Amino acid sequence: MQIKEAPKEYDAIIVGSGAGGGMSAYMLANAGMKIAVVEAGSFFDPKDPATMTQMKWSYESPRRGASTNRAFGDFDMSWGDWKVEGEPYTNKKGTDFRWWRARMLGGRTNHWGRISLRFGPKDFKHRDVDGLGENWPISYEEIKPYYDRLDKMIGVFGSNEGLANDPDGFFLPPPKPRLHELYYIKGARKSNVPVIPSRLSILTKRINKDRGICFYCGQCNRSCSAYADFSSGSCFIFPAQKSGQVDLYTDCMVKNVTTNDEGLATGVSYINKKDMGEYQLKSRVVVLGASACSSARILLNSTSKQHPNGLGNSSDHVGRYLHDSTGSGLTGFVPALMDRKVYNEDGVGGMHVYSPWWGDNSKLDFPRGYHIEVWGGLGMPAYGFGFDVESINKYIGASVGGYGDKLRDDVKRFYGSIVGLSGRGESIARYENRCELDEDVLDRFGIPVLQFNYKWSEYERLQAKHMVDSFEEIITNMGGKVMGEKPGKDKEYGLLNPGQIIHEVGTTRMGNDPLKSVTNKYQQLHDAKNVFIVDAGPFTSQADKNCTWTIMALSMRASEYIIDQFKKKNI
Amino acid sequence: MDRRESIKNILLGSALAGIAIGSQSCEPDLEETPINLEKPKGYGRTPFEREHDEKIANSPDFFSADELSAIAALCDIILPANDEVGGAIEAKVPDFIAFIVKDLPMHQLPIQGGLMWLNGESQKRFEKAFVALDTAQQLSIIDDIAYPDPKKESTTLEPGRVFFTRIRNLTLTGFYTSKIGIADLGYQGNRANMWDGVPQDVLDKHGLSYEAEWLAKCVNQEKREEIARWDDKGNLLNN
Ligand SMILES: Cc1cc2nc3c(=O)[nH]c(=O)nc-3n(C[C@H](O)[C@H](O)[C@H](O)COP(=O)(O)OP(=O)(O)OC[C@H]3O[C@@H](n4cnc5c(N)ncnc54)[C@H](O)[C@@H]3O)c2cc1C
Ligand code: SF4
């Protein structure tokens, strides 16, 4: 097969247009660099009426929003989920990692939860605290200026609380709590669990003339047509295009980074999905932002005489230390929330309050913490609404079962009385937990796929136990009853599979020692100075926070380093 | 800007943004976005999803005509029309069930088997198929399977209970996701609005109130249109 080469050379090629790649494209283009953004998914704009799902009614979908084709329901704005047609992955026997991929411009930022939390000082140096994992080669103080700029650039609501490990920022004002959230505040405080306004990248107030303000439809996971929530397309890619410096290649799946005799990158090779032909682009710098596992895969598939083990992989660390957040949860029925007056409480597309980690791990039987997310309320009914509603009667000693007007009454009495608590916590990064190439299996582009090998340890299981114990206590404090069975030891306390929380990080971790890390603290490969990674691969460790705000702060920092080095002709 | 102006603005803003055309040309300035009052057709499908929908639409019904009429009879028992509101039949729930079993085939066998069970039980008791029974006869069977077993010992009715639970669930979902059902439930959302806290009468009823300290942090909707400004320490200056 003939590989077609484009004649011109870019200053930089950015692979992937999600949180990390989008930020880098924005920074580099605005600094005057000529760039190509190569994205495996199709073009997507949140306000394109042809693909938009925001403000659709459940009955506009024949399946009423069921998850037949989209894991989080028909209206969720993700093209692709844990399964992507023609793009398999495998698991080592006895393990079960789930890999989410969104194949669209903007990647997962089109439907993500917008929970935008900074990591705290402790999170960058956690080995100093408990002797586990590895410290980051950078500190909070070094990242803080980038978080500050990010807050203002994108917009995030929240509140300055002066907490030691949940830093303050430049917040927009948060929305007022909903009714079930007021109950949660009371219930949590009774157990000395702090509750503060949540921190979501949604515009409750104008930050510029280009983006709209939230009109409280509660549907951020459908992507906001007013650009009032953060997605990489609306906030990075489209504004970057205005500079005239960006060539956008959508539906182009990067296979590998090409290198020269000195082992430096010369560009990328990709498959164009429209004609299934292989093409090459040339550039002085290659920036990988394809997501932690995808970028690791590209590196591992980029073998050459100079990089026989894959690009950047002389240390055999590419793909290692893969770690996701932990997750478990409980659902509660709160009798005080029965027979509610019905009013519009859609609010923003996410919780209005949350609990940052409050515990002292030196007194607990597991390391690292988690935060609590709260859900509930008078939402729009979709597929699944009303399932087993009559069975709730058992919690109030009323008759279960039935049909007709009694059933109708049940639906109305119990509407809005269910509250869910979810824990999202920090796991320990481990050398053994990894993704590597499965040479036996190819995707539809003929590219070897990833094989995962990831197991939780007792640390994560005990943390999940603490979650469900705390949630049971809080639900009880709210006057509620835990619905279903509280998961015990046999069910690993409800601990979800790795990959299910979709915060995978660590596959190309940063460090000062090239034998123990893949990139330096500027996210530059130790083995090839003109290759950078701007997704969550370089994370040395997770935190009890979601990872994306940190991906973007780090990508901004790495991008400024790229601009500086490019201008100095060091790369 | 006063509050009413501001509401009008967000209503306009969303409508404009929602129906804007020329998506490729990312013209995010709301004022300048061209208005296209034609509502786009469909519900935002990808080509793959459109194909899936077409395949289902063009495939024959999974259920026979007899089975479909039994399903309709059950839907009507589960959520009949009453003086105030239409029922499952008016909300076209049987059509929804006919669709969903093709979309989610996991429902097929349990429903088909359940209908066989129901007809078997009808034959046993009254020597007729379920749809041929009079209302009292139908309900005498339904009353045995619509509630959990009080003595927890009869196993012969258990398959009927499991089946009825499934049909009840699908009927509830089909109804309350329909236009009629959503109106009946009273859901008020899915429209542009301005959330400004729990209504006072609701707070009162629950014996709750917002703490002054918490409220002080929250958005002042009167000033939402003002571009945010902070001091060096991150204090918002114009909320
Ligand atoms: C439902 C959901 C909710 C979430 N909620 C939150 C939250 O509330 N807070 C939070 O912090 N995080 C959240 N996350 C996680 C968050 O979405 C990710 O951390 C973030 O998007 C990662 O950014 P990224 O740039 O690394 O990857 P992505 O956003 O996944 O973007 C990667 C892009 O690269 C493209 N790509 C991949 N491989 C190739 C290739 N070979 N060639 C070309 N292009 C390629 C992909 O198609 C994709 O567009 C959530 C995720 C999901 C799915
Ligand atoms: S809740 Fe607000 S930001 Fe989110 S999609 Fe709706 S209008 Fe947009």
Tab-separated table of N, CA and C and ligand atoms in Angstrom, chain A residues 54 202 213-220 223-224 228-229 347-349, ligand 2:
chain	number	residue	atom	x	y	z
A	54	GLN	N	-29.754	18.406	23.099
A	54	GLN	CA	-30.195	19.263	24.205
A	54	GLN	C	-31.646	19.694	23.976
A	202	ILE	N	-19.250	25.506	34.357
A	202	ILE	CA	-20.506	25.936	33.750
A	202	ILE	C	-20.631	27.433	34.032
A	213	ILE	N	-24.673	32.100	28.633
A	213	ILE	CA	-24.759	31.815	30.061
A	213	ILE	C	-25.713	30.651	30.247
A	214	CYS	N	-25.509	29.919	31.304
A	214	CYS	CA	-26.338	28.749	31.600
A	214	CYS	C	-27.803	29.149	31.735
A	215	PHE	N	-28.676	28.391	31.074
A	215	PHE	CA	-30.117	28.626	31.245
A	215	PHE	C	-30.785	27.449	31.952
A	216	TYR	N	-29.983	26.716	32.721
A	216	TYR	CA	-30.496	25.732	33.690
A	216	TYR	C	-31.433	24.685	33.089
A	217	CYS	N	-30.899	23.978	32.123
A	217	CYS	CA	-31.679	22.865	31.570
A	217	CYS	C	-31.237	21.542	32.186
A	218	GLY	N	-30.141	21.571	32.950
A	218	GLY	CA	-29.688	20.351	33.620
A	218	GLY	C	-29.176	19.277	32.677
A	219	GLN	N	-28.741	19.651	31.496
A	219	GLN	CA	-28.401	18.635	30.502
A	219	GLN	C	-26.988	18.776	29.949
A	220	CYS	N	-26.039	19.139	30.779
A	220	CYS	CA	-24.689	19.338	30.254
A	220	CYS	C	-24.138	18.084	29.565
A	223	SER	N	-24.261	18.282	25.971
A	223	SER	CA	-23.424	19.320	25.369
A	223	SER	C	-24.254	20.570	25.114
A	224	CYS	N	-23.727	21.693	25.539
A	224	CYS	CA	-24.523	22.920	25.567
A	224	CYS	C	-24.450	23.703	24.260
A	228	ALA	N	-22.363	27.258	27.094
A	228	ALA	CA	-22.303	27.734	28.474
A	228	ALA	C	-21.589	26.745	29.398
A	229	ASP	N	-21.241	25.577	28.886
A	229	ASP	CA	-20.399	24.677	29.684
A	229	ASP	C	-19.121	24.404	28.898
A	347	GLY	N	-31.915	22.865	37.242
A	347	GLY	CA	-30.645	23.454	37.670
A	347	GLY	C	-29.551	23.254	36.635
A	348	VAL	N	-28.313	23.275	37.053
A	348	VAL	CA	-27.217	23.019	36.110
A	348	VAL	C	-27.108	21.508	35.917
A	349	GLY	N	-26.377	21.118	34.895
A	349	GLY	CA	-26.236	19.695	34.591
A	349	GLY	C	-25.252	19.022	35.509
C	2	SF4	S1	-27.309	23.176	32.386
C	2	SF4	FE1	-26.650	25.157	31.633
C	2	SF4	S2	-24.581	24.858	30.821
C	2	SF4	FE2	-25.520	22.831	31.093
C	2	SF4	S3	-26.357	22.379	29.070
C	2	SF4	FE3	-28.035	23.340	30.269
C	2	SF4	S4	-27.885	25.520	29.795
C	2	SF4	FE4	-25.976	24.590	29.105
